[in-house]
Amino acid sequence: MECVALSSRCCQVLAATPFSRRSQSRAPARYTIPFPTSSAFHRNLLQITVPHPRHNASSSRKGIVATLAEEEKPNAGPWSVRNDFDKDYVLVSEDADEIAKEIEKVEQENALLRSRLADVDKHAKETAEDRKDRIDVDHPRLDARPPQGQEEQAVSEQAVSEQVTSEQVVSEQAVAAPPAPQESAPPGPASSPPEKAPEQSLEQSTLARIQQKDKTAKAENPISIVFVTSEVAPYSKTGGLADVIGSLPPSLAARGHRVMVVSPRYMNGVTDHLYKGALDADTRIQIGCFNGSHEVAFFHEYKDGVDWVFVDHPSYHRPGNPYGDTRGAFGDNQFRFTLLCLAACEAPLVLPFGGYTYGEKVLFLANDWHASLVPVYVAAKYRPYGVYKDARTILAIHNLSHQGVEPGVTFSNLSLPSEWYGALEWVFPEWARKHAFDKGEAVNHMKGAIVTSDRLLTVSQGYAWEITTPEGGWGMDGLLRSRASVLNGITNGVDIDDWNPATDKHIASQYTLEDRSGKAESKAALQKELGLPVRPDVPLIGFIGRLDYQKGPDLIQAGLPELMTDDVQFVMLGSGDTAIESWMAWAETTYRDKFRGWVGFSVPVAHRITAGCDILLMPSRFEPCGLNQLYAMRYGTVPVAHSTGGLRDTIETYNPFGSGRGGSGTGWTFSPLTKEAMMSALWTAIFTYRNHPESWEGIIERGMEQDFSWNRAALQYEQVFNWAMMDPPYA
């Protein structure tokens, strides 16, 4: 068989006798098979090859190996079909009769292809029409300069187009709705600590601009994305990390990206039923680490456009939460999450979801220290051998205070080359060492990811700046400042379907922004449920969160006696520090008609407190993003919070002289973190609630109008992903 490339868009079959001494004068017979082509689908032309008739037919007839529909492969024959890109082919064979017999069969196959290509054309046209209305925000490094001689024409055409588009947009906005309030620009990791950064970097301004794009449109450059996480809602959850991973991937999948989430399959006897939809993927691999070989299995569930992959190993089958039990953290957590990282690196290569694997050109998004070895392994174990050379890695920092620090001798268990010890090396300061012979040598998983990741993300703009300061960097501030050029913050979103006062089944009465009568009914129902006097006029203050140092319950403990001197009610929901839990029981006994403490955590109760309270108090010492303040504003509850991290980014302090209804702002923030500052903000909020109902209603309305959906956040994540794929990888 001989194959010669032609420029025409048809498949031509030539039947001829092979060139030989006896047949040099014989002209080949030409047969033309009409082949369906499409201007919108020209990159999927097919090549037809004919095996030489003198060859063994059983070994040379490969059959059709690729079609538009994987499940409808034609029967095998002397034709072999494969995907090609830009060329048509002329094929030569000595047996014209054999080729003629196949022409009819090929034409039947072409009829099927024509119908498929017609559908592709239709979809391409619809996609092109959708793109006309979208705002294209390109990174400046992608700006292309037209060839000389066409530059002026391109500029003039662009100016005319922008003028027409702007006039249309202005006219439509003037008729459809009043202009939306301009959002404040997200602060980035600057060198000075402004309350609201007055200037933005180029990347930060671009992140702000893409919020104007159509949130329902498809991505222009779909990416294969692999999330690696220790927990994901609703399968496993201990905090906000699970909520983020449970909501962000579906939003990205809805924009056309191919998304996989890799997490352990926890079997603790309590939440096992949550994995009932995840089926065995029939794939087992051996993973070498900790001086041995360990077999892991993969379970898979396809839901909301996302491949949810769960790594199964006996170390994930034990009572407790993902990290520990009532006696503390599990002693083998380093092994368990090293296993997760290595399995996640193999998943895109071995799991053929939808008929094909994700392949090597993927973007890994590792979340917190539990997944932080993924960037290290990609850089140290895969790229040097030509694997994942086109992949990129991003570390998402949800809480820098947890870094996965282990003794230095455990480095040999990680299956990393010895020269990579420096990437993870960590030395404790002298005051933190346990004895005189302790050299403080350790390995820091989070540090390894910060060093080797192609880009870094945090869950809010404010937290991106805080972790570059000595106060908020937890020893990593210097390293993070050195990588500030690839550090961005994106504020988390919320699940607007789960947290929606208009449809929430957990609350007594649903309500909307236009009709908030249900909020008063929810408040009365909450007071009744808690055994408090049902009084619509009394301010009801709530707290939801862990009872630990970060969330600041000790400030509430210090300020409660002063607060209880006023006519207010207070409810707390949370668990953690046993001393705070005991104090909550004491306070409930002491202030019978004013205070209630709920030890533990209940999702329905959290919904009812969010809907029923007038004020939500959040005195967190640090808060990378925070979700409760977003839930509160969505439910018409006014947040009062410490001005830190994501709280500072998402809450606009009330200003009575603002231009909105009764002023501007969506709540109150206070600083510094003292009992006096917290009580001052609380008293101001209570005073406004009692004496300025018009201003209070304005605060509620502005909070409920905020857009904290994951669609907004997904656009910003998508832009950072594009930057990562554009930049060269870590080497």
Coordinates of C-alpha atoms in Angstrom, one line a residue, residues 229-230 264 286-290 294 296 311 315 331-346 368-375 377 404 410 413-416 445:
T229 CA -8.4 16.9 48.3
S230 CA -8.6 15.1 51.6
P264 CA -10.0 9.1 49.8
Q286 CA 0.7 -0.7 43.0
I287 CA 2.1 2.4 44.7
G288 CA 5.6 2.4 46.1
C289 CA 6.2 4.4 49.2
F290 CA 7.1 3.9 52.9
H294 CA 0.7 -0.8 48.4
V296 CA -5.0 0.9 45.9
V311 CA -9.0 6.1 46.4
S315 CA -5.9 2.9 55.9
G331 CA -0.3 8.6 63.7
D332 CA -0.1 7.5 60.1
N333 CA -1.6 10.5 58.4
Q334 CA 1.6 11.2 56.5
F335 CA 1.4 7.7 55.0
R336 CA -2.4 8.0 54.2
F337 CA -2.0 11.3 52.4
T338 CA 1.2 10.4 50.6
L339 CA -0.8 7.4 49.2
L340 CA -3.5 9.8 48.1
C341 CA -1.0 12.1 46.3
L342 CA 0.7 9.2 44.4
A343 CA -2.7 7.7 43.5
A344 CA -3.9 11.1 42.2
C345 CA -0.8 11.4 40.0
E346 CA -1.6 8.1 38.4
D368 CA -3.9 22.2 51.5
W369 CA -1.0 20.1 52.9
H370 CA -2.8 16.8 52.5
A371 CA -2.5 17.0 48.7
S372 CA 0.7 19.1 48.7
L373 CA 3.0 16.3 47.6
V374 CA 1.3 16.3 44.2
P375 CA 3.3 19.3 42.8
Y377 CA 5.9 14.4 42.6
G404 CA 2.0 18.7 57.5
T410 CA 10.5 10.3 57.2
N413 CA 9.5 7.1 53.0
L414 CA 8.2 9.6 50.4
S415 CA 9.9 7.9 47.4
L416 CA 11.6 11.1 46.3
H445 CA 4.8 19.1 53.0

